[in-house]
Short mmCIF file of C-alpha atoms in Angstrom, two decimals:
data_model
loop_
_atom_site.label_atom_id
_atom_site.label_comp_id
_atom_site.label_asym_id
_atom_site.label_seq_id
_atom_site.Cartn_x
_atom_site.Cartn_y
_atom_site.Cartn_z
CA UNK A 1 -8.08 -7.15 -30.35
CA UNK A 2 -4.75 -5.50 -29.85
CA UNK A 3 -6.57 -2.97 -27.43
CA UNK A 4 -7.54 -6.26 -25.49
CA UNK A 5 -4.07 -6.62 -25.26
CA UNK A 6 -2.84 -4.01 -24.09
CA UNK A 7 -5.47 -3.74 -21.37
CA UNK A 8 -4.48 -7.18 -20.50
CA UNK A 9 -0.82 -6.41 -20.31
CA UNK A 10 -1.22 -3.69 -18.52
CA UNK A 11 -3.19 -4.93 -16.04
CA UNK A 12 -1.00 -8.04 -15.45
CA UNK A 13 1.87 -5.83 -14.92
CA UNK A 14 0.42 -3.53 -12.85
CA UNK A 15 -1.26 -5.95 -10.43
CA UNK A 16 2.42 -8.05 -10.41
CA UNK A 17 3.91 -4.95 -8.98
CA UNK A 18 1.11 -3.60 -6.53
CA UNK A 19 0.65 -7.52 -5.15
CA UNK A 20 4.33 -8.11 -4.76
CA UNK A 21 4.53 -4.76 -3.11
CA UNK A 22 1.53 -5.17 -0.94
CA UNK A 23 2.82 -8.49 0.19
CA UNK A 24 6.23 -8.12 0.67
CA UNK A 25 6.36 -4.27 2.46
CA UNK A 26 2.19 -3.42 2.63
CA UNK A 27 2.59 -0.75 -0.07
CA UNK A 28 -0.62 0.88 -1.54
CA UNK A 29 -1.21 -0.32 -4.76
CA UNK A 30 -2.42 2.83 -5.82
CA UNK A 31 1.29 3.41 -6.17
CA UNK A 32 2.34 1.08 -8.50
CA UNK A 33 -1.70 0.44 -10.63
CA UNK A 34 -2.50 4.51 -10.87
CA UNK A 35 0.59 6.09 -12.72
CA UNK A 36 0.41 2.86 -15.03
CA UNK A 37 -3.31 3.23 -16.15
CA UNK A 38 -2.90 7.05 -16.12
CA UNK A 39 0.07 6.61 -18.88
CA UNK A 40 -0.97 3.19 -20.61
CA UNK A 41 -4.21 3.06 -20.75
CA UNK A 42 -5.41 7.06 -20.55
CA UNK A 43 -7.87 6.79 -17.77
CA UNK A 44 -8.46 9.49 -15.58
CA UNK A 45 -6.68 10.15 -12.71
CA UNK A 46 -9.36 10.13 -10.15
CA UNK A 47 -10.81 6.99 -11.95
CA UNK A 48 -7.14 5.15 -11.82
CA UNK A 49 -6.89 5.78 -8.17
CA UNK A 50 -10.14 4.33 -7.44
CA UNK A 51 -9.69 0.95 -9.43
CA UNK A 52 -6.29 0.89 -7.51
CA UNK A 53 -7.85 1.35 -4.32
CA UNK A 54 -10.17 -1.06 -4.78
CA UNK A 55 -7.37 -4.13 -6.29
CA UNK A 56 -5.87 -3.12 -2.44
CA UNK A 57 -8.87 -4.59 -0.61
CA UNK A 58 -8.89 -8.05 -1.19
CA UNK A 59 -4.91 -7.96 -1.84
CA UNK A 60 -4.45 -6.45 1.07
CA UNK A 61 -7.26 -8.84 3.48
CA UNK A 62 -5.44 -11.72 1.97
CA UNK A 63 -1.74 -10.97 3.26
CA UNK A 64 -3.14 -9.70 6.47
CA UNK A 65 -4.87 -13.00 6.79
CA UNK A 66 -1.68 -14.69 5.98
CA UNK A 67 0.57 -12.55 8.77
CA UNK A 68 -1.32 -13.50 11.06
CA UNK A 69 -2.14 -16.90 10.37
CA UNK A 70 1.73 -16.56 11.42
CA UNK A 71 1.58 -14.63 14.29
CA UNK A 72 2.72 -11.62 12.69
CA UNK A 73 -0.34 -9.41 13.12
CA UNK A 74 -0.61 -6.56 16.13
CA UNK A 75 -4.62 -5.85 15.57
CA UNK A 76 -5.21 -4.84 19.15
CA UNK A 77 -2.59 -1.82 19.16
CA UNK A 78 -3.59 -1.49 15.33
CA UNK A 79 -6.74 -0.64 16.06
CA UNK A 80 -6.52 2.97 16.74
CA UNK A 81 -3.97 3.83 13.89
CA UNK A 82 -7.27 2.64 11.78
CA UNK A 83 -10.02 4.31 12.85
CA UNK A 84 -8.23 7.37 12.95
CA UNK A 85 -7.35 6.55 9.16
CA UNK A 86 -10.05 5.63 8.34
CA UNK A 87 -11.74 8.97 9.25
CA UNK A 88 -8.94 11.02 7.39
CA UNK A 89 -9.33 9.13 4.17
CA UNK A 90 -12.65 9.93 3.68
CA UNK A 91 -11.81 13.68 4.06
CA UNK A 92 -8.88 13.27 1.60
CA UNK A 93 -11.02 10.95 -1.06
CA UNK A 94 -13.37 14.50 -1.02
CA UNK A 95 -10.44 17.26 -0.80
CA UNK A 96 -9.25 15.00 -4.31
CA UNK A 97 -12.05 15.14 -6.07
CA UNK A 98 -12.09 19.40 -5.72
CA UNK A 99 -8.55 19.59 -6.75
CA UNK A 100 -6.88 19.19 -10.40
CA UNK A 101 -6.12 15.87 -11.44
CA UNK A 102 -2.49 16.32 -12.36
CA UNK A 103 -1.76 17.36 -9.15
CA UNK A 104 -2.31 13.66 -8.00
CA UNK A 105 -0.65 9.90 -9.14
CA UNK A 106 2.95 10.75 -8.15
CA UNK A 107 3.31 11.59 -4.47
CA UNK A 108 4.45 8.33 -3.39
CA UNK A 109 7.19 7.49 -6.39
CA UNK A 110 10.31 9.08 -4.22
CA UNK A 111 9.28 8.11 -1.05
CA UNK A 112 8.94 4.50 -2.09
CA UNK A 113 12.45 4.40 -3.83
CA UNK A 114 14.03 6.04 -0.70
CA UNK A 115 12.34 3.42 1.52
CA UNK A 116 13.31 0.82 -0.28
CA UNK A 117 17.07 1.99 -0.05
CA UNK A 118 16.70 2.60 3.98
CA UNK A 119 15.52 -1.43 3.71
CA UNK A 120 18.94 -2.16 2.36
CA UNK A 121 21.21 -0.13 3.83
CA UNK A 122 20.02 -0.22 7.30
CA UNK A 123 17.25 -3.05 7.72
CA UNK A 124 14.78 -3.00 10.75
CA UNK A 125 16.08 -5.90 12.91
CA UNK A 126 13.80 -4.60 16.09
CA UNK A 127 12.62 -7.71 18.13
CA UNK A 128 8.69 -8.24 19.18
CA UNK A 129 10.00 -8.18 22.97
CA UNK A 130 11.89 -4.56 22.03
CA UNK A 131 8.51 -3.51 20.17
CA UNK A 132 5.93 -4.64 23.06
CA UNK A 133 8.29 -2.62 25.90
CA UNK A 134 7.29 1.15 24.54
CA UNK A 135 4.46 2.09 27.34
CA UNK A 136 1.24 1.90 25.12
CA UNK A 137 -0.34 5.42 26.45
CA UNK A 138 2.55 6.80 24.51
CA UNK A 139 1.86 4.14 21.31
CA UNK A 140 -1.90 5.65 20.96
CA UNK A 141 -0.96 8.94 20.99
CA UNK A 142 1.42 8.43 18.19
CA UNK A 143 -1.10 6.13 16.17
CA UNK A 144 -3.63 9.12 16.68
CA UNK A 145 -1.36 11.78 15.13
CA UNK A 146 0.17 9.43 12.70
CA UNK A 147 -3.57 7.78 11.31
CA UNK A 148 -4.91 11.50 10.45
CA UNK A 149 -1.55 12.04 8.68
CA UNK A 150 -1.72 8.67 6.70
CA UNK A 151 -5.18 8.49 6.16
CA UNK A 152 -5.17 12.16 4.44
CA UNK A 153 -2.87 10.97 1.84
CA UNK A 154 -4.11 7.56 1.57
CA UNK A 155 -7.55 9.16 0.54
CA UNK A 156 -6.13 12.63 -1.23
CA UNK A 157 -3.94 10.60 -3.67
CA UNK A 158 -4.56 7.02 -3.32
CA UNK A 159 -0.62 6.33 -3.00
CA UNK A 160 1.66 6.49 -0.13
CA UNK A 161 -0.75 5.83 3.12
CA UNK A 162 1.09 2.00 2.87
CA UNK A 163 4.80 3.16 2.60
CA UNK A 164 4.18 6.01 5.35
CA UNK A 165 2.64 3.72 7.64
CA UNK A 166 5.38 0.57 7.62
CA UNK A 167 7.56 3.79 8.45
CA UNK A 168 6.10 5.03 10.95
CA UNK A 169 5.27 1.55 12.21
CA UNK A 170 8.86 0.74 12.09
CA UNK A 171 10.64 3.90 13.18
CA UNK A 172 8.21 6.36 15.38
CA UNK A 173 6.03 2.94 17.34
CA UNK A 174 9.11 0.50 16.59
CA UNK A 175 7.41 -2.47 15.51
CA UNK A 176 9.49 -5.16 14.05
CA UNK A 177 9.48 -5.82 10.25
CA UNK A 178 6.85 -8.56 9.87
CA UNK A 179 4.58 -7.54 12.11
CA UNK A 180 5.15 -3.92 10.85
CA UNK A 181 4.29 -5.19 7.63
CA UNK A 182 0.90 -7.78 8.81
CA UNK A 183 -0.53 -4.49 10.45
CA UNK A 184 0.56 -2.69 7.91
CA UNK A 185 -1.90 -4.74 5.45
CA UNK A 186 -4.67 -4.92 7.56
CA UNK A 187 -5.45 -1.30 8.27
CA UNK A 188 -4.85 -0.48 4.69
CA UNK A 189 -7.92 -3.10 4.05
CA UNK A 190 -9.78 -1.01 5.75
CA UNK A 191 -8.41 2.23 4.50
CA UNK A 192 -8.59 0.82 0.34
CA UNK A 193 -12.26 -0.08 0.99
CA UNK A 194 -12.97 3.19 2.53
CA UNK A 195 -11.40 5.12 -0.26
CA UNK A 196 -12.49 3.41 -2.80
CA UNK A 197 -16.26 3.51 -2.39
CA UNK A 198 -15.81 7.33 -1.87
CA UNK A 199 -14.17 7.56 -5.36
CA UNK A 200 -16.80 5.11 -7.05
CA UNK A 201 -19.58 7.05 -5.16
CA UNK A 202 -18.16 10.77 -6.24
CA UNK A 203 -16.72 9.46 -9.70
CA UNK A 204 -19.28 6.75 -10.48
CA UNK A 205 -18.29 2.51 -11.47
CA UNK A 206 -14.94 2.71 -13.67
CA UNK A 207 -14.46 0.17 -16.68
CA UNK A 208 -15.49 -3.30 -15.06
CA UNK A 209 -12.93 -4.96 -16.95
CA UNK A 210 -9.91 -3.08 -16.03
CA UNK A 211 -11.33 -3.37 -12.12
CA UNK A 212 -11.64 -6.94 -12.63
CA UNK A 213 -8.15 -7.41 -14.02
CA UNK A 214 -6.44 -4.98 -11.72
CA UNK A 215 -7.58 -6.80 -8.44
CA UNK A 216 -7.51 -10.03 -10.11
CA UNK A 217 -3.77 -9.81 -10.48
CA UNK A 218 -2.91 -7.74 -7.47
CA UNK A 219 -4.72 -10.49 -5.63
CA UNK A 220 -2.33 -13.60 -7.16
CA UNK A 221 1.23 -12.11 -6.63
CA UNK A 222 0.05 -10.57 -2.85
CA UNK A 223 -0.78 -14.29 -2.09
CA UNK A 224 2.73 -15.11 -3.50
CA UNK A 225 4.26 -12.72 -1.63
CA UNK A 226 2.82 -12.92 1.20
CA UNK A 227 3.83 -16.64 1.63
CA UNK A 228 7.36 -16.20 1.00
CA UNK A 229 7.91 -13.30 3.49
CA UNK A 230 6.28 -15.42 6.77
CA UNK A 231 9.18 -17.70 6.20
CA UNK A 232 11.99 -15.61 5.35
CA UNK A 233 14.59 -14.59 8.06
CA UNK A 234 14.42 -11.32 9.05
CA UNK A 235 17.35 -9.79 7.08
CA UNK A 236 16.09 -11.37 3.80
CA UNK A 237 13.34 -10.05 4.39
CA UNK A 238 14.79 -6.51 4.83
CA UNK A 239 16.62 -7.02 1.45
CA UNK A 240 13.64 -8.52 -0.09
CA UNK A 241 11.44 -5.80 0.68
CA UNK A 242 14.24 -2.98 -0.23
CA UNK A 243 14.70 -4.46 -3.72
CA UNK A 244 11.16 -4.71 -4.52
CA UNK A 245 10.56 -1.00 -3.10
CA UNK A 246 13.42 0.42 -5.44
CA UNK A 247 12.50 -1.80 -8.44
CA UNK A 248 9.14 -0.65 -8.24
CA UNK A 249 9.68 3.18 -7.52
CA UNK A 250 12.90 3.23 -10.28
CA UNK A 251 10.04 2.25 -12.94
CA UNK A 252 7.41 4.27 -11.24
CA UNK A 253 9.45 7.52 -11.60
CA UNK A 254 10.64 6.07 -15.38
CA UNK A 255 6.98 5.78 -16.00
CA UNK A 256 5.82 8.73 -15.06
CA UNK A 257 8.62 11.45 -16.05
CA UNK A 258 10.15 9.50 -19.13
CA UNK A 259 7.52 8.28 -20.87
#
């Protein structure tokens, strides 16, 4: 009974921050679910980033779904930042598995605390009209080099493909926050689904009830999110999405070096 518990808890927590921070800045929730299961509930590394992966698919379809229910979504120029991460996960969901497990579940703890600061200190206020004027020869070039880079470490640790790409979204192809965020989601669908068949198909079906519980959750609080940041003004959204990003990487890093 009290390990029922604990699995439960864990879970809960876990999916709370992976859906707020898939629906509020399109973050993996590799990053939040993996170290968590790793340290709480002892599962393997490999095995913890494929559950995660797979709590990002429907988390992930759902807050696409609702960006662009409110116009928020840029599949069209999307597109090729996908395929191209899509091919690069694979590779990295197989480099993984040949590599030692402690060398994966942290990669992305840093990265998502800095992010979360830039959101704060300097928030992306970039208009759709500003975003649409860079020439789009020069837009699939970038989403070309970009993808591969994503995709590699989508796949290779399960963490970080969602904070890298609202950066580069945001900074290198300019997109606006939202939209950044609704694209964001919706290649990372793609991308979770990807990965995590290749880890279930290497590493074999993980515990059905912490899979259940993990996307269960993750699923709820993306919808939440989701909802609230279509109609939030743009620099509440910044803020928004800066304090979840440093809430969730200050207990990341806690989690994973203090405990």
């Amino acid at each position: 009974m009290e390990n029922l518990f604990v699995t439960l808890a864990v879970c809960f927590f876990a999916g709370m921050g992976a859906g707020l921070g898939t629906g509020f800045a399109g973050m993996s929730a590799a990053a939040v679910i993996s170290p968590m299961l790793i340290t709480f509930l002892g599962l393997e590394p490999y095995t913890a980033v494929g559950i995660a992966l797979a709590s990002d698919v429907l988390a992930s379809a759902v807050s696409a779904y609702t960006y662009g229910k409110n116009k928020n979504l840029d599949v069209k120029n999307g597109l090729v930042m996908m395929m191209t991460v899509l091919v690069f996960t694979m590779v990295g969901s197989w480099v993984a598995s040949k590599v030692p497990q402690q060398t994966m579940g942290s990669f992305s703890l840093f990265m998502t605390l800095m992010l979360g600061v830039k959101f704060i200190v300097k928030p992306v206020m970039t208009t759709k009209e500003a975003m649409e004027s860079v020439p789009l020869k020069q837009r699939i070039i970038r989403s070309i080099l970009c993808g591969a880079g994503i995709g590699f470490i989508c796949g290779f640790v399960g963490a970080g493909g969602g904070m890298m790409m609202l950066l580069i979204l945001t900074t290198v192809l300019g997109y606006e926050l939202k939209t950044a965020v609704g694209t964001s989601v919706f290649i990372m669908t793609f991308t979770a689904l990807t990965g995590s068949l290749s880890h279930f198909t290497i590493d074999g079906m993980p515990d059905p009830m912490v899979l259940v519980l993990c996307v269960a959750f993750t699923l709820l609080w993306a919808l939440i999110a989701a909802k609230f940041a279509n109609k939030a003004q743009p620099k509440t959204l910044n803020r928004a999405v800066g304090a979840v990003l440093v809430v969730l990487g200050a207990v990341m890093i806690a989690v994973n070096y203090l405990m």
